[in-house]
Amino acid sequence: MPELPEVETVRDGLQRHVSGRTIAAVQVLHPRVVRHYPPGPEDFAASLRGGTVGDASRRGKYLWLAVDSAGPRGQPAGTPADALVAHLGMSGQLVLGPPDRPLATHVRARLTFTDGEEDLRFVDQRTFGHLLFDPGGATLPAALAHIAPDPLEPAFDDELFAARLRKRRTGIKRALLDQSLISGVGNIYADESLWRATLHWARGTDVLRRAEVFRLLAAIREVFTAAIGAGGTSFDNLYVRVNGESGYFGTDLAVYGMQGKPCPRCGTPVRREKFMNRSSFSCPKCQPRPRHGRW
Ligand SMILES: [Zn+2]
């Protein structure tokens, strides 16, 4: 599943390769891709056609492109730009390439541009990802209003996060995966950040010290920044960068997927524990299990 660094890598690619171009046509090849857009595929395509793409933005794992469609939609000048919102789901990819290449099986939507250069394809093997059009949503699409800022956004407030977190009565990892509290942290980066901050994933949020929360935030930012620099993590072939290349960061993981391998800090074999329907990886020595954890 793409996590924040992967999505940021895609955002950066969209900003460099798609911003400033004018959409010639939109093809919806599978109606499921616009299932969260009630007006449907035809309206989706018509709303975007003729629009000029502005900046590419991200909140957590959502991406959106500002689309200045004042012309085709007949809106007066000064109307806030619209947004094309994308969520990559489990396996979604945005891929650029020559417009005349064949349409692969899992292409769900395709945008062509008036310059006749590279087209943009939304490829999704498992169809959990989706696209939608948000009129006037360029600043912050309505679909994202319930999602907390991610820790790399300027809008993220460390003090507010610490206060809200410590009011919860849950385990720290569960809290990190709660998109209403903090967005963009998935299973992999939660484990990596908790290892870096030397906190066990089941530590109760209500007993965390303020300094520990700040240490954790610093760890999350370090892990994200390193992953973005490496082009995102890829554990399978489902994720492909916006230019069609896979990103790899796997060799830099300290604990995730490293059961039995030595902790890079102390050499103790990495432990795997059940967490929800998945696993949590941690170092038994650096991240001692809390006596009264919240599992
Ligand atoms: Zn260790």
Short mmCIF file of C-alpha atoms and ligand atoms in Angstrom, two decimals:
data_model
loop_
_atom_site.label_atom_id
_atom_site.label_comp_id
_atom_site.label_asym_id
_atom_site.label_seq_id
_atom_site.Cartn_x
_atom_site.Cartn_y
_atom_site.Cartn_z
CA MET A 1 0.00 0.00 0.00
CA PRO A 2 1.42 3.39 -0.91
CA GLU A 3 2.32 5.39 2.18
CA LEU A 4 3.07 9.08 2.52
CA PRO A 5 6.61 9.02 1.06
CA GLU A 6 5.37 7.20 -2.03
CA VAL A 7 2.47 9.58 -2.40
CA GLU A 8 4.78 12.56 -1.96
CA THR A 9 7.03 11.13 -4.67
CA VAL A 10 4.03 10.89 -6.98
CA ARG A 11 2.95 14.44 -6.04
CA ASP A 12 6.40 15.74 -6.93
CA GLY A 13 6.23 13.93 -10.27
CA LEU A 14 2.81 15.40 -11.04
CA GLN A 15 4.01 18.88 -10.16
CA ARG A 16 6.94 18.53 -12.55
CA HIS A 17 5.22 16.71 -15.40
CA VAL A 18 1.54 17.72 -15.34
CA SER A 19 1.23 21.21 -13.80
CA GLY A 20 0.68 23.93 -16.36
CA ARG A 21 -0.77 21.59 -18.98
CA THR A 22 -4.31 21.77 -20.33
CA ILE A 23 -6.52 18.68 -20.27
CA ALA A 24 -7.76 17.68 -23.73
CA ALA A 25 -9.91 14.71 -22.76
CA VAL A 26 -10.70 12.38 -19.89
CA GLN A 27 -11.64 8.75 -20.38
CA VAL A 28 -13.17 6.78 -17.51
CA LEU A 29 -12.47 3.17 -18.38
CA HIS A 30 -14.03 1.64 -15.27
CA PRO A 31 -16.97 3.35 -13.49
CA ARG A 32 -15.73 2.14 -10.08
CA VAL A 33 -12.86 4.60 -10.22
CA VAL A 34 -15.35 7.50 -9.78
CA ARG A 35 -17.67 5.72 -7.31
CA HIS A 36 -17.18 8.51 -4.75
CA TYR A 37 -18.25 11.12 -7.30
CA PRO A 38 -22.07 10.90 -7.42
CA PRO A 39 -22.57 12.87 -10.70
CA GLY A 40 -20.81 9.98 -12.45
CA PRO A 41 -18.22 9.34 -15.13
CA GLU A 42 -19.61 11.61 -17.87
CA ASP A 43 -19.85 14.63 -15.61
CA PHE A 44 -16.38 13.85 -14.25
CA ALA A 45 -14.89 13.87 -17.74
CA ALA A 46 -16.80 16.95 -18.90
CA SER A 47 -15.85 18.93 -15.77
CA LEU A 48 -12.14 18.38 -16.30
CA ARG A 49 -12.01 18.77 -20.07
CA GLY A 50 -10.34 22.03 -21.10
CA GLY A 51 -9.11 22.76 -17.59
CA THR A 52 -5.54 23.85 -16.94
CA VAL A 53 -3.73 21.96 -14.21
CA GLY A 54 -2.22 24.03 -11.40
CA ASP A 55 -0.26 22.83 -8.37
CA ALA A 56 -0.15 19.24 -7.13
CA SER A 57 -0.83 18.92 -3.39
CA ARG A 58 -0.94 16.15 -0.81
CA ARG A 59 -2.53 15.50 2.56
CA GLY A 60 -1.60 12.14 4.03
CA LYS A 61 -2.22 9.66 1.25
CA TYR A 62 -4.55 11.88 -0.77
CA LEU A 63 -3.33 13.78 -3.78
CA TRP A 64 -5.02 16.57 -5.60
CA LEU A 65 -4.39 18.71 -8.63
CA ALA A 66 -5.77 22.21 -8.83
CA VAL A 67 -7.66 22.57 -12.10
CA ASP A 68 -8.51 25.99 -13.41
CA SER A 69 -11.63 25.16 -15.32
CA ALA A 70 -13.15 28.65 -15.25
CA GLY A 71 -13.41 28.64 -19.04
CA PRO A 72 -15.18 25.37 -19.78
CA ARG A 73 -17.39 25.49 -16.71
CA GLY A 74 -18.43 29.02 -17.45
CA GLN A 75 -17.45 30.28 -14.02
CA PRO A 76 -16.54 33.91 -13.56
CA ALA A 77 -12.90 34.90 -13.13
CA GLY A 78 -11.76 34.78 -9.51
CA THR A 79 -13.78 31.65 -8.71
CA PRO A 80 -11.62 29.28 -6.67
CA ALA A 81 -10.03 26.62 -8.83
CA ASP A 82 -11.46 23.12 -8.83
CA ALA A 83 -9.64 19.97 -7.78
CA LEU A 84 -9.02 16.57 -9.25
CA VAL A 85 -8.62 14.37 -6.17
CA ALA A 86 -6.91 10.98 -6.20
CA HIS A 87 -6.58 8.30 -3.57
CA LEU A 88 -4.28 5.48 -4.63
CA GLY A 89 -5.92 2.91 -2.34
CA MET A 90 -3.99 -0.34 -2.00
CA SER A 91 -2.45 -0.57 -5.43
CA GLY A 92 -3.19 2.57 -7.42
CA GLN A 93 -0.55 4.16 -9.61
CA LEU A 94 -0.42 7.31 -11.66
CA VAL A 95 1.71 6.63 -14.70
CA LEU A 96 2.87 8.98 -17.43
CA GLY A 97 3.90 7.81 -20.85
CA PRO A 98 3.56 8.26 -24.61
CA PRO A 99 -0.13 8.72 -25.42
CA ASP A 100 -0.09 6.12 -28.19
CA ARG A 101 1.08 3.20 -26.03
CA PRO A 102 -1.47 0.39 -25.60
CA LEU A 103 -4.01 0.55 -22.78
CA ALA A 104 -3.02 -2.05 -20.18
CA THR A 105 -5.73 -4.13 -18.48
CA HIS A 106 -5.87 -2.23 -15.23
CA VAL A 107 -5.99 1.33 -16.57
CA ARG A 108 -9.09 2.85 -14.92
CA ALA A 109 -8.89 6.39 -16.22
CA ARG A 110 -6.80 8.35 -18.69
CA LEU A 111 -6.16 12.06 -19.12
CA THR A 112 -4.75 13.41 -22.37
CA PHE A 113 -3.40 16.91 -22.80
CA THR A 114 -3.70 19.52 -25.53
CA ASP A 115 0.08 19.52 -26.08
CA GLY A 116 -0.14 15.93 -27.32
CA GLU A 117 2.72 14.93 -24.97
CA GLU A 118 2.71 12.23 -22.25
CA ASP A 119 -0.75 11.19 -21.03
CA LEU A 120 -1.59 10.41 -17.39
CA ARG A 121 -3.08 7.04 -16.53
CA PHE A 122 -4.62 5.86 -13.29
CA VAL A 123 -3.77 2.19 -13.06
CA ASP A 124 -5.30 0.14 -10.27
CA GLN A 125 -5.19 -3.62 -10.17
CA ARG A 126 -7.49 -3.95 -7.18
CA THR A 127 -9.71 -0.90 -7.76
CA PHE A 128 -9.62 0.31 -4.15
CA GLY A 129 -8.31 3.67 -5.26
CA HIS A 130 -10.55 6.37 -6.65
CA LEU A 131 -10.73 9.73 -8.36
CA LEU A 132 -13.19 12.55 -7.87
CA PHE A 133 -13.84 16.08 -9.03
CA ASP A 134 -14.34 18.78 -6.40
CA PRO A 135 -15.69 22.11 -7.70
CA GLY A 136 -13.87 24.95 -5.96
CA GLY A 137 -11.81 22.46 -3.93
CA ALA A 138 -8.29 23.45 -5.01
CA THR A 139 -7.24 24.80 -1.59
CA LEU A 140 -8.52 21.82 0.41
CA PRO A 141 -10.98 19.39 -1.16
CA ALA A 142 -14.11 18.73 0.93
CA ALA A 143 -13.37 15.00 0.90
CA LEU A 144 -10.23 15.72 2.92
CA ALA A 145 -11.71 18.05 5.50
CA HIS A 146 -12.09 15.23 8.09
CA ILE A 147 -8.48 14.13 7.66
CA ALA A 148 -5.91 15.61 10.02
CA PRO A 149 -2.84 17.28 8.52
CA ASP A 150 0.15 15.05 8.05
CA PRO A 151 3.37 15.79 9.98
CA LEU A 152 5.14 17.20 6.93
CA GLU A 153 2.46 19.83 6.29
CA PRO A 154 2.99 23.37 7.63
CA ALA A 155 -0.57 23.12 9.01
CA PHE A 156 0.45 20.35 11.43
CA ASP A 157 0.42 21.67 15.01
CA ASP A 158 2.77 19.68 17.27
CA GLU A 159 1.37 21.01 20.55
CA LEU A 160 -2.22 20.36 19.49
CA PHE A 161 -1.30 16.85 18.40
CA ALA A 162 0.44 16.12 21.72
CA ALA A 163 -2.55 17.39 23.67
CA ARG A 164 -5.10 15.42 21.64
CA LEU A 165 -3.00 12.27 21.70
CA ARG A 166 -2.55 12.28 25.46
CA LYS A 167 -6.31 12.61 25.95
CA ARG A 168 -6.87 9.35 24.10
CA ARG A 169 -6.92 6.04 25.92
CA THR A 170 -5.44 3.81 23.28
CA GLY A 171 -2.12 2.36 22.17
CA ILE A 172 0.31 4.68 20.45
CA LYS A 173 0.36 2.74 17.19
CA ARG A 174 -3.41 2.63 16.93
CA ALA A 175 -3.41 6.39 17.43
CA LEU A 176 -0.80 6.87 14.70
CA LEU A 177 -3.01 5.00 12.24
CA ASP A 178 -6.05 7.17 13.12
CA GLN A 179 -6.37 9.62 10.22
CA SER A 180 -8.49 12.02 12.28
CA LEU A 181 -5.52 12.59 14.62
CA ILE A 182 -2.57 12.47 12.23
CA SER A 183 -2.58 11.45 8.59
CA GLY A 184 -0.12 9.69 6.35
CA VAL A 185 1.36 7.23 8.85
CA GLY A 186 0.76 3.63 7.84
CA ASN A 187 1.95 0.34 9.26
CA ILE A 188 5.50 0.45 7.88
CA TYR A 189 6.38 3.98 8.93
CA ALA A 190 4.64 3.61 12.29
CA ASP A 191 6.93 0.69 13.15
CA GLU A 192 10.03 2.45 11.84
CA SER A 193 9.25 5.69 13.71
CA LEU A 194 8.43 3.94 16.98
CA TRP A 195 11.73 2.05 16.76
CA ARG A 196 13.62 5.27 16.13
CA ALA A 197 11.85 6.93 19.09
CA THR A 198 12.42 3.80 21.27
CA LEU A 199 8.72 3.45 22.11
CA HIS A 200 6.80 0.18 22.15
CA TRP A 201 3.72 0.30 19.93
CA ALA A 202 1.34 -0.63 22.76
CA ARG A 203 2.39 2.22 25.09
CA GLY A 204 -0.78 3.93 26.30
CA THR A 205 -1.25 7.37 24.77
CA ASP A 206 -2.57 8.66 28.11
CA VAL A 207 0.72 7.83 29.88
CA LEU A 208 3.04 9.19 27.18
CA ARG A 209 5.10 12.13 28.31
CA ARG A 210 5.03 15.28 26.21
CA ALA A 211 8.75 14.86 25.45
CA GLU A 212 8.08 11.35 24.17
CA VAL A 213 5.42 12.65 21.79
CA PHE A 214 7.86 15.22 20.44
CA ARG A 215 10.55 12.58 20.10
CA LEU A 216 8.09 10.46 18.14
CA LEU A 217 7.14 13.34 15.83
CA ALA A 218 10.80 14.02 15.14
CA ALA A 219 11.30 10.33 14.36
CA ILE A 220 8.30 10.27 11.99
CA ARG A 221 9.65 13.28 10.12
CA GLU A 222 13.15 11.77 9.88
CA VAL A 223 11.81 8.49 8.55
CA PHE A 224 9.53 10.21 6.03
CA THR A 225 12.23 12.59 4.86
CA ALA A 226 14.70 9.74 4.35
CA ALA A 227 12.09 7.71 2.46
CA ILE A 228 11.13 10.63 0.22
CA GLY A 229 14.81 11.19 -0.54
CA ALA A 230 15.08 7.55 -1.60
CA GLY A 231 11.97 7.76 -3.78
CA GLY A 232 9.58 5.92 -1.50
CA THR A 233 9.39 2.32 -0.34
CA SER A 234 8.32 -0.47 -2.61
CA PHE A 235 7.61 -3.98 -1.35
CA ASP A 236 5.93 -5.31 -4.41
CA ASN A 237 5.45 -4.28 -7.97
CA LEU A 238 2.12 -2.59 -7.37
CA TYR A 239 3.57 0.81 -6.72
CA VAL A 240 5.20 2.63 -9.56
CA ARG A 241 6.41 6.18 -9.57
CA VAL A 242 4.66 8.75 -11.71
CA ASN A 243 7.21 8.20 -14.46
CA GLY A 244 6.64 4.45 -14.36
CA GLU A 245 9.75 3.50 -12.36
CA SER A 246 9.58 1.68 -9.06
CA GLY A 247 11.00 3.40 -6.00
CA TYR A 248 13.08 1.41 -3.53
CA PHE A 249 13.94 2.20 0.04
CA GLY A 250 13.61 -1.28 1.54
CA THR A 251 17.26 -1.67 2.44
CA ASP A 252 17.03 1.20 4.91
CA LEU A 253 14.25 -0.32 7.02
CA ALA A 254 15.34 -1.01 10.60
CA VAL A 255 12.60 -3.30 11.90
CA TYR A 256 9.64 -3.57 9.52
CA GLY A 257 9.63 -7.06 7.99
CA MET A 258 12.93 -7.82 9.77
CA GLN A 259 11.79 -10.48 12.26
CA GLY A 260 14.82 -12.30 13.70
CA LYS A 261 17.33 -9.91 12.10
CA PRO A 262 19.57 -7.88 14.44
CA CYS A 263 18.29 -4.51 15.63
CA PRO A 264 20.57 -1.96 13.90
CA ARG A 265 21.04 -0.18 17.25
CA CYS A 266 21.69 -2.99 19.73
CA GLY A 267 21.85 -6.26 17.78
CA THR A 268 18.91 -7.94 19.58
CA PRO A 269 16.78 -9.98 17.15
CA VAL A 270 13.75 -8.00 15.93
CA ARG A 271 10.45 -9.19 17.39
CA ARG A 272 7.19 -9.62 15.51
CA GLU A 273 3.92 -9.28 17.42
CA LYS A 274 0.32 -9.51 16.30
CA PHE A 275 -1.35 -6.15 15.92
CA MET A 276 -4.93 -5.82 14.73
CA ASN A 277 -4.96 -8.15 11.69
CA ARG A 278 -1.36 -7.38 10.89
CA SER A 279 2.05 -7.42 12.55
CA SER A 280 4.16 -5.01 14.51
CA PHE A 281 7.93 -5.21 14.39
CA SER A 282 10.06 -3.85 17.23
CA CYS A 283 13.24 -4.40 19.19
CA PRO A 284 12.63 -6.22 22.52
CA LYS A 285 15.52 -4.36 24.15
CA CYS A 286 15.15 -0.82 22.71
CA GLN A 287 11.34 -0.92 22.89
CA PRO A 288 10.42 -2.82 26.07
CA ARG A 289 6.84 -4.05 26.24
CA PRO A 290 4.87 -1.84 28.62
CA ARG A 291 3.48 -3.43 31.77
CA HIS A 292 0.07 -1.87 31.24
CA GLY A 293 0.01 -1.48 27.50
CA ARG A 294 -3.06 -0.84 25.39
CA TRP A 295 -3.17 -3.53 22.78
ZN ZN B 1 17.52 -2.65 19.78
#
